[in-house]
Short mmCIF file of C-alpha atoms in Angstrom, two decimals:
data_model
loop_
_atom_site.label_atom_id
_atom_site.label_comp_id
_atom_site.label_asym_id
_atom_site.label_seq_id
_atom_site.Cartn_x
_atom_site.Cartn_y
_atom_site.Cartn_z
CA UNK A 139 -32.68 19.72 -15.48
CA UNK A 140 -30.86 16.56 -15.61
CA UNK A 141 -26.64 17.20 -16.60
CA UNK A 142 -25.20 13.87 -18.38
CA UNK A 143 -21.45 13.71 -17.56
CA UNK A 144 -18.08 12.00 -17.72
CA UNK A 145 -15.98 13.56 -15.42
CA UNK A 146 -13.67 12.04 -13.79
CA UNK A 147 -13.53 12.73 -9.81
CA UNK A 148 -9.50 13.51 -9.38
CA UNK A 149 -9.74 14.99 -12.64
CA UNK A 150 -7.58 17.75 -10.98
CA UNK A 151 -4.98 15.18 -9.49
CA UNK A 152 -5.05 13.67 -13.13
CA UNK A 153 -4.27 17.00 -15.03
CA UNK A 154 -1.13 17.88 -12.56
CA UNK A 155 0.09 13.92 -12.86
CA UNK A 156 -0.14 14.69 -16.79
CA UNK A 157 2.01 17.78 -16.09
CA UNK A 158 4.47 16.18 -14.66
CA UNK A 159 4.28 12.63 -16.46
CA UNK A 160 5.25 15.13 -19.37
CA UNK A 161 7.98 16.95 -17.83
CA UNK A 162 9.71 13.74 -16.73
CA UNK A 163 9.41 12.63 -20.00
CA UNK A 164 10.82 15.74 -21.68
CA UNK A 165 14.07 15.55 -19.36
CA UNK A 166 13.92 11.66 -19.41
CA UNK A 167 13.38 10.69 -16.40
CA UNK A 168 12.35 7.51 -15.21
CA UNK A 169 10.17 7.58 -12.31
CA UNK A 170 8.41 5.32 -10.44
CA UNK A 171 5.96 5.00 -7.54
CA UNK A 172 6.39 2.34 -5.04
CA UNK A 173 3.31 1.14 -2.94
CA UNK A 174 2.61 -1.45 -0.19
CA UNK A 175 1.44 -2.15 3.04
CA UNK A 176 3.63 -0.69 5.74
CA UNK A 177 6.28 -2.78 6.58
CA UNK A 178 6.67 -4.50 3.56
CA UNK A 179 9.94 -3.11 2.51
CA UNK A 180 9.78 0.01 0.61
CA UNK A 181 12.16 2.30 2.41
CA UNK A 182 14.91 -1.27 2.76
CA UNK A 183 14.58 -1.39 -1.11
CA UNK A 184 15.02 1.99 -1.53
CA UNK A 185 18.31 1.99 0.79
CA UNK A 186 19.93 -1.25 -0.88
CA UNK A 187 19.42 0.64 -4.41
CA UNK A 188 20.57 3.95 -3.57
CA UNK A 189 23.69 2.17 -1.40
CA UNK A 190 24.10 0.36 -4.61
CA UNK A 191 24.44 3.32 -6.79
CA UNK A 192 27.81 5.45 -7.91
CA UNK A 193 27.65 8.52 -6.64
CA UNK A 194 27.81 10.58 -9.92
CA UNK A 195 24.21 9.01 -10.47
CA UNK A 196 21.66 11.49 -10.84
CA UNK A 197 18.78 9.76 -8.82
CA UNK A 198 16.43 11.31 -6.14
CA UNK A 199 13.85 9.86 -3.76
CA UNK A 200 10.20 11.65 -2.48
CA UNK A 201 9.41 9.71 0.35
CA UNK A 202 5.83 9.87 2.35
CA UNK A 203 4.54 9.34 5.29
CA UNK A 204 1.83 10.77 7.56
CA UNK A 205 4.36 11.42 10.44
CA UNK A 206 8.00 11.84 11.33
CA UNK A 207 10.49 12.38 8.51
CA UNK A 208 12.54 8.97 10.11
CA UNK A 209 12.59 7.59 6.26
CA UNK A 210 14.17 10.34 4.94
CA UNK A 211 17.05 10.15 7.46
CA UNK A 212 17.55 6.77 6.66
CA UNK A 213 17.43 7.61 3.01
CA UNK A 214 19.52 10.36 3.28
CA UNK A 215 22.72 8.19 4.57
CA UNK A 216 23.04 7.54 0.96
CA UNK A 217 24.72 11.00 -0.39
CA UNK A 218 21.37 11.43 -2.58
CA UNK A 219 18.81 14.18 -2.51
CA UNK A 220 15.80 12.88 -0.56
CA UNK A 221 12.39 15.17 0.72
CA UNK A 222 10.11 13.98 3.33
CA UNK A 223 6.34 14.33 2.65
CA UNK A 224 4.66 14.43 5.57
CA UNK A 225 1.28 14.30 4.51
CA UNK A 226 -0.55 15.17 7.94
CA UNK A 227 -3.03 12.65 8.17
CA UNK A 228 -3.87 11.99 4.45
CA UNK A 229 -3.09 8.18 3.59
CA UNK A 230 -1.69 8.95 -0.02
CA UNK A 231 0.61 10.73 -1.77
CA UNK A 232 -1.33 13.25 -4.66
CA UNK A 233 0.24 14.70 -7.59
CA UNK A 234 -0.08 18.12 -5.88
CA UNK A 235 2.21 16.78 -3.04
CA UNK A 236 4.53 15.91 -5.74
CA UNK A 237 4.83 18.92 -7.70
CA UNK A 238 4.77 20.94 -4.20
CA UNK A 239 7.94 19.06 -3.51
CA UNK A 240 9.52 19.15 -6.27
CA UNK A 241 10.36 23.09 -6.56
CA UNK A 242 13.64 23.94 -6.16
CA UNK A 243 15.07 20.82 -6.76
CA UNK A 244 16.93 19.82 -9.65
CA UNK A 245 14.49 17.60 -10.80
CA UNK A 246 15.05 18.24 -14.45
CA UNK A 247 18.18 16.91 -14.34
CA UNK A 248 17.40 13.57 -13.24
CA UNK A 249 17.36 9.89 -14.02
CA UNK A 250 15.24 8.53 -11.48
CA UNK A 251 12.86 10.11 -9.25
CA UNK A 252 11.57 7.75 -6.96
CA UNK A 253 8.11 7.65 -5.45
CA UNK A 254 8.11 5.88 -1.92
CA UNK A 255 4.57 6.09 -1.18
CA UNK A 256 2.61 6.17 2.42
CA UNK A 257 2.24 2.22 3.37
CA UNK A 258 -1.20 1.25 2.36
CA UNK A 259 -2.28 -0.97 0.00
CA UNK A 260 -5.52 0.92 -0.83
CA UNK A 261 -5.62 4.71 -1.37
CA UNK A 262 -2.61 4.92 -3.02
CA UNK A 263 -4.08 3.27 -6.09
CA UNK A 264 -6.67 6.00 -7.03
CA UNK A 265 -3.61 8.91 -7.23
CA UNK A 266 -1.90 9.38 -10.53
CA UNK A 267 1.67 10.55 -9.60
CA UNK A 268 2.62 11.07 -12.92
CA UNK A 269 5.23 8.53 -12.57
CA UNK A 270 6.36 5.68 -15.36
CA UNK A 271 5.64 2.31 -13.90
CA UNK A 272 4.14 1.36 -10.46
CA UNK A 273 5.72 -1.26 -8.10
CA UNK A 274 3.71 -3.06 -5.83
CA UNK A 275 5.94 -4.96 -2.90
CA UNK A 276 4.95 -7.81 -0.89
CA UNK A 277 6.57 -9.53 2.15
CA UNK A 278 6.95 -13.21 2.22
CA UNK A 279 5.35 -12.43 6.21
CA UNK A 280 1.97 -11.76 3.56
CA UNK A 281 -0.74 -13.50 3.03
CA UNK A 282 -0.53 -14.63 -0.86
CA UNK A 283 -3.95 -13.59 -1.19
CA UNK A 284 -3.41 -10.20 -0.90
CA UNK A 285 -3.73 -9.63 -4.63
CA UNK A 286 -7.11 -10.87 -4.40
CA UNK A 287 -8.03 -8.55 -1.67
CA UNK A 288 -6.59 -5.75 -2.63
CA UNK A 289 -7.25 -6.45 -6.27
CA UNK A 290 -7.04 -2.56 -7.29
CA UNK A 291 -3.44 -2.33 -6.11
CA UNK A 292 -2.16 -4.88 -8.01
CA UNK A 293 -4.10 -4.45 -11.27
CA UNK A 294 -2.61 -1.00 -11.96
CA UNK A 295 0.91 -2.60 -11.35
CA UNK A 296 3.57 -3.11 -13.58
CA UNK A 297 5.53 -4.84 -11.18
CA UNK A 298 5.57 -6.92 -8.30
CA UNK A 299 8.42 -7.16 -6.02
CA UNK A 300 8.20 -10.36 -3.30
CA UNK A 301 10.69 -9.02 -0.58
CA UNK A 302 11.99 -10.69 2.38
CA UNK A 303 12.91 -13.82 0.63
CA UNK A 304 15.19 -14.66 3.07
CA UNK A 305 12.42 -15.45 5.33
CA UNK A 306 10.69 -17.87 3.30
CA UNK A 307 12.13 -21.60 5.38
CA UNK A 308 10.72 -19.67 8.36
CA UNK A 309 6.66 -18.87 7.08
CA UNK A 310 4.30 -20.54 5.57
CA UNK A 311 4.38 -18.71 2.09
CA UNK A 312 3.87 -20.05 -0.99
CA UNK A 313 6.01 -18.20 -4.09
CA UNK A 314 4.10 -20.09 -6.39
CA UNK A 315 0.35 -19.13 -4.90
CA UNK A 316 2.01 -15.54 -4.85
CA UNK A 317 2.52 -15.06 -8.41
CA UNK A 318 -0.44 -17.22 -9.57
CA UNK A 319 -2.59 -14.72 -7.96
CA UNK A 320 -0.91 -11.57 -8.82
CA UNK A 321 -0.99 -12.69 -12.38
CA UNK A 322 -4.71 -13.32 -11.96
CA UNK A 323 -5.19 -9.94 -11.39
CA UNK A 324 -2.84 -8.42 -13.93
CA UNK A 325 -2.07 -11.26 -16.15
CA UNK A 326 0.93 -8.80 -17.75
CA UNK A 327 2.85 -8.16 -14.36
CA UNK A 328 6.24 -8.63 -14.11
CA UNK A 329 7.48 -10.19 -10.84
CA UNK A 330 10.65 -10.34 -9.49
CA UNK A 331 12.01 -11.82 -5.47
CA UNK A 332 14.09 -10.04 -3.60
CA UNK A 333 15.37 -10.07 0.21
CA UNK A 334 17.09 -6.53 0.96
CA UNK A 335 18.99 -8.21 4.02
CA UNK A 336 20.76 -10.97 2.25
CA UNK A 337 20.65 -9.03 -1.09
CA UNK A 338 19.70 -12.03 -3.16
CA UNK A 339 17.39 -11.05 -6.34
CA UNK A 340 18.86 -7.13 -5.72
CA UNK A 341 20.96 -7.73 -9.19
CA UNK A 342 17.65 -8.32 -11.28
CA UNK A 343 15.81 -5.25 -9.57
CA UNK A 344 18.46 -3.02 -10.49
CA UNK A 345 18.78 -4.56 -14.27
CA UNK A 346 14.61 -3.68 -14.03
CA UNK A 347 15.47 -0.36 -12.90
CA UNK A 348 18.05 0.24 -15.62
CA UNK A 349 16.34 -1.08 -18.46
CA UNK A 350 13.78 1.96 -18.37
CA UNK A 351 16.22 4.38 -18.65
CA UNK B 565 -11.90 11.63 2.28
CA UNK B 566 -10.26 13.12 -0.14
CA UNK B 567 -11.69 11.64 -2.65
CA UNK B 568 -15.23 12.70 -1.42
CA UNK B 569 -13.96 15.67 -1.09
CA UNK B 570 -12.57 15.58 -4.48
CA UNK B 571 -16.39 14.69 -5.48
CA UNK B 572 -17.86 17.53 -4.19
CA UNK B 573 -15.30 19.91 -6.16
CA UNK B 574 -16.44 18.18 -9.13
CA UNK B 575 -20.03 19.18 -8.23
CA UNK B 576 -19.54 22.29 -7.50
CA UNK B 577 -17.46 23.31 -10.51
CA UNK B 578 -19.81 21.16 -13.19
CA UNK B 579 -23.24 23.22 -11.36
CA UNK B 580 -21.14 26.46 -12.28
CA UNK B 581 -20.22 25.29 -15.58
CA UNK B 582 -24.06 24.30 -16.23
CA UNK B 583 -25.15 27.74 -14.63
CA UNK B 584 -25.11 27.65 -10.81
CA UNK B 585 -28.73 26.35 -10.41
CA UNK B 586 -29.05 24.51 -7.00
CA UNK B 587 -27.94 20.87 -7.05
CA UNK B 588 -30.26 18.11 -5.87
CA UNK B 589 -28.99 15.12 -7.00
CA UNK B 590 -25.69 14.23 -8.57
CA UNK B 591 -24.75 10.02 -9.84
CA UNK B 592 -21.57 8.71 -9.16
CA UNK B 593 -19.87 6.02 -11.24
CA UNK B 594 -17.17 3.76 -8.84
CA UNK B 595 -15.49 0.87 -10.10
CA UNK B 596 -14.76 -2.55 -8.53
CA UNK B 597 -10.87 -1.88 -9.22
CA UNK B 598 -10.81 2.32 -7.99
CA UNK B 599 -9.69 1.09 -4.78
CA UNK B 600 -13.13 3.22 -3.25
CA UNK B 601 -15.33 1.42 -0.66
CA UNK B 602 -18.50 3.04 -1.68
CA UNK B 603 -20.36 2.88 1.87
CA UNK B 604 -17.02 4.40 3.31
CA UNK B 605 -17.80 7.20 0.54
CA UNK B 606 -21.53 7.61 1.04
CA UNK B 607 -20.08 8.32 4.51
CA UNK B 608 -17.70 10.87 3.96
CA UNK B 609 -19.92 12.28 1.66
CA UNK B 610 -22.61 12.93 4.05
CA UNK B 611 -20.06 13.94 6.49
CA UNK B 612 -18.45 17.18 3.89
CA UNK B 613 -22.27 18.23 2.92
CA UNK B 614 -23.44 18.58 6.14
CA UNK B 615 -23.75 22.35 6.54
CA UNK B 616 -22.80 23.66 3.49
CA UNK B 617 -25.05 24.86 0.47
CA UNK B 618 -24.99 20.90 -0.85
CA UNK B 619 -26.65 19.71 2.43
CA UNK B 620 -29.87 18.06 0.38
CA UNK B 621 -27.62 16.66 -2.24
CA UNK B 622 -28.85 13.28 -3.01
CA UNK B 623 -26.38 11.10 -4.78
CA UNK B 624 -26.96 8.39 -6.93
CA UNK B 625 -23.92 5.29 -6.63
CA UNK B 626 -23.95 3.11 -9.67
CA UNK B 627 -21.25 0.47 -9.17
CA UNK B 628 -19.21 -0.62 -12.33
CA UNK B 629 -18.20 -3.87 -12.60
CA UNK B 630 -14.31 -5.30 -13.43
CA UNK B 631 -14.56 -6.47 -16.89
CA UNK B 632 -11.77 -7.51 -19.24
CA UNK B 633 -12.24 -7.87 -22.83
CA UNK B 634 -11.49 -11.22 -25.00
CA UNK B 635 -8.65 -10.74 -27.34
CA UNK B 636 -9.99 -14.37 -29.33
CA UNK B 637 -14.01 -13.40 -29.56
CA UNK B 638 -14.36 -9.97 -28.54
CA UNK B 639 -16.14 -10.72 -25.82
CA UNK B 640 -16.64 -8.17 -22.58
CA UNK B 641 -16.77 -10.33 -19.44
CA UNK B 642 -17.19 -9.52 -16.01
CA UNK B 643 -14.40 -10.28 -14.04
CA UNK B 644 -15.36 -12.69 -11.02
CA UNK B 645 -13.00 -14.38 -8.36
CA UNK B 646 -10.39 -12.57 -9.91
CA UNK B 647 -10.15 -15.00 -13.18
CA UNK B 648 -8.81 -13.62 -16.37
CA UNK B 649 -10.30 -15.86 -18.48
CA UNK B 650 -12.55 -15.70 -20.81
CA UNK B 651 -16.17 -16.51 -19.92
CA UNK B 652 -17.30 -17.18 -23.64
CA UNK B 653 -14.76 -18.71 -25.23
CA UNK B 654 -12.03 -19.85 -22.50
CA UNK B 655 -9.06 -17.60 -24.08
CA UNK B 656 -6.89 -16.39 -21.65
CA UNK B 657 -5.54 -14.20 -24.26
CA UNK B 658 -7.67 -10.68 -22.35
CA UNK B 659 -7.59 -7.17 -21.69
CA UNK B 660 -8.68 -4.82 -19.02
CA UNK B 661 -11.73 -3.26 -20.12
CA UNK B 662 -13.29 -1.50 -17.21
CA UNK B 663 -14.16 -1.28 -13.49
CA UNK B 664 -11.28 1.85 -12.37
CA UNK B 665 -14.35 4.77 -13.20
CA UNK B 666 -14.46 7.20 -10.86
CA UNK B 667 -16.64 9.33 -12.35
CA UNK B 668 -19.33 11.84 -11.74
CA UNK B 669 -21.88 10.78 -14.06
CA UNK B 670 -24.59 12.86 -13.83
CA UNK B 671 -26.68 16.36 -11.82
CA UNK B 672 -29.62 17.40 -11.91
CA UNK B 673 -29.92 21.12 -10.93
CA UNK B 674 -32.72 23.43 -10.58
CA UNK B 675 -33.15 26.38 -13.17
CA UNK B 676 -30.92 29.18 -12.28
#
């Protein structure tokens, strides 16, 4: 007997994201999932916007990693509630990880969750976190071609963030190649530059961040 | 892993749905843009059935192609070297149209 079907493999991962895609929505909060390669920048970003932000700001940060909780002790400098995922081996966050980690917290009462993802520009992709928008970072100390090669990343983007800026009279990088192939990709992304140590670009991430509140 | 693993949940709750007969073969549907290597799968795959009550599983791996569609002509292109464009008519006014499935597509079970 031969079954014809359409179901989708993480349909289970997919039904918990829509779960909490709804909840965020209900309680209007904007969150976002940030992927990349390790190294590229995530957990700098995520210090320069949190340092950035008045206290009475109701933001949190779920940060992952397969070992060590050293991210969320950098995080947690800031004054905002951060939890570590340690994810044991798995090179992804999941929507179950999520939800796990979000009970007992006051997550209805947020703004912004953020999302830091384990570095890797590959698994993350398939896992529906429920979240808003998707940023994709890339270091200047990239190839530009990583778009191309990691084509699935960067198609389910809404954003690109080219960090490390500050770098750029030091490596061969080319902005322009950068963009030209993200956009190949996902001819809507929106791409912004940024260096978190000289803080040059920071001003338009944060006017990204606060325009989808 | 996890998404093999993921795969064989899927099989193993569809067979119940469809009655519990035995599974011997089950199709896959993978995009180009799921982010899923599909020898790296096949692998994994073999590696979670070994043992268990799936062990003669065969699956089937049909690969689905990135494809945008043409917002000018209508046209559904597959995507190659990562260009955007249109194929037909040289718009580069185009939508995604396909290529993240990850889908189990079909089994075929015994009678239960």
């Amino acid at each position: 007997m031969l079954v014809p079907l359409e179901r989708k493999v993480l349909n289970e991962n997919d039904r918990i994201a829509a779960t909490l895609r709804q909840r965020f929505q209900r309680n209007g909060t904007f969150c976002l999932n940030l992927i990349s390669s390790p190294g590229s920048g995530k957990t700098a970003l995520l210090e320069r916007t949190l340092a950035g932000f008045d206290a009475a700001r109701r933001v949190a940060v779920l940060t992952g990693d397969i070992q060590t909780d050293n991210d969320a002790r950098r995080l947690a400098r800031y004054g905002f509630p951060v939890r570590q995922i340690s994810t044991g081996g798995a090179c992804h966050l999941d929507a179950r990880m999520v939800e796990r980690h979000l009970t007992d917290w006051p997550v209805d009462e947020l703004e912004i969750l953020f999302l830091e993802n384990v570095g890797n520009l590959v698994c993350p992709t398939s896992y529906d976190l429920g979240e808003e928008a998707r940023a994709v970072l890339l270091s200047v100390t990239e190839g530009e071609d990583k778009p191309l090669k990691y084509p699935a990343t960067f198609h389910h983007a809404d954003l690109m963030v080219l960090n490390k800026i500050d770098l750029l009279p030091y490596v061969p990088f080319s902005m322009e190649l950068a963009r030209e192939n993200a956009r190949r990709v996902q001819p809507e992304i929106e791409i912004l530059e940024v260096s978190c140590t000289s803080g040059e670009g920071l001003e338009r991430w944060n006017d990204w961040i606060e325009r989808h509140l | 892993m996890s998404i093999a693993a993921s795969v064989l949940d899927a099989v193993r709750a569809e067979a119940a749905l469809q009655g519990g007969g035995r599974v011997t073969r089950a199709g896959l549907r993978i995009g180009e843009l799921s982010g899923v290597a599909v020898e790296s799968l096949r692998f994994c795959l073999e590696v979670l059935v070994a043992d268990t009550e799936l062990a003669a599983l065969g699956f089937e791996i049909e690969f689905a192609p990135w494809t945008r569609r043409c917002r000018g002509c209508a046209a559904v292109f597959r995507v190659t070297d990562a260009r955007p464009a249109c194929t037909a008519c040289g718009s580069g006014d185009t939508e995604a149209a396909g290529g993240d499935q990850m889908e189990l597509s079909f089994l075929e079970l015994e009678e239960p």
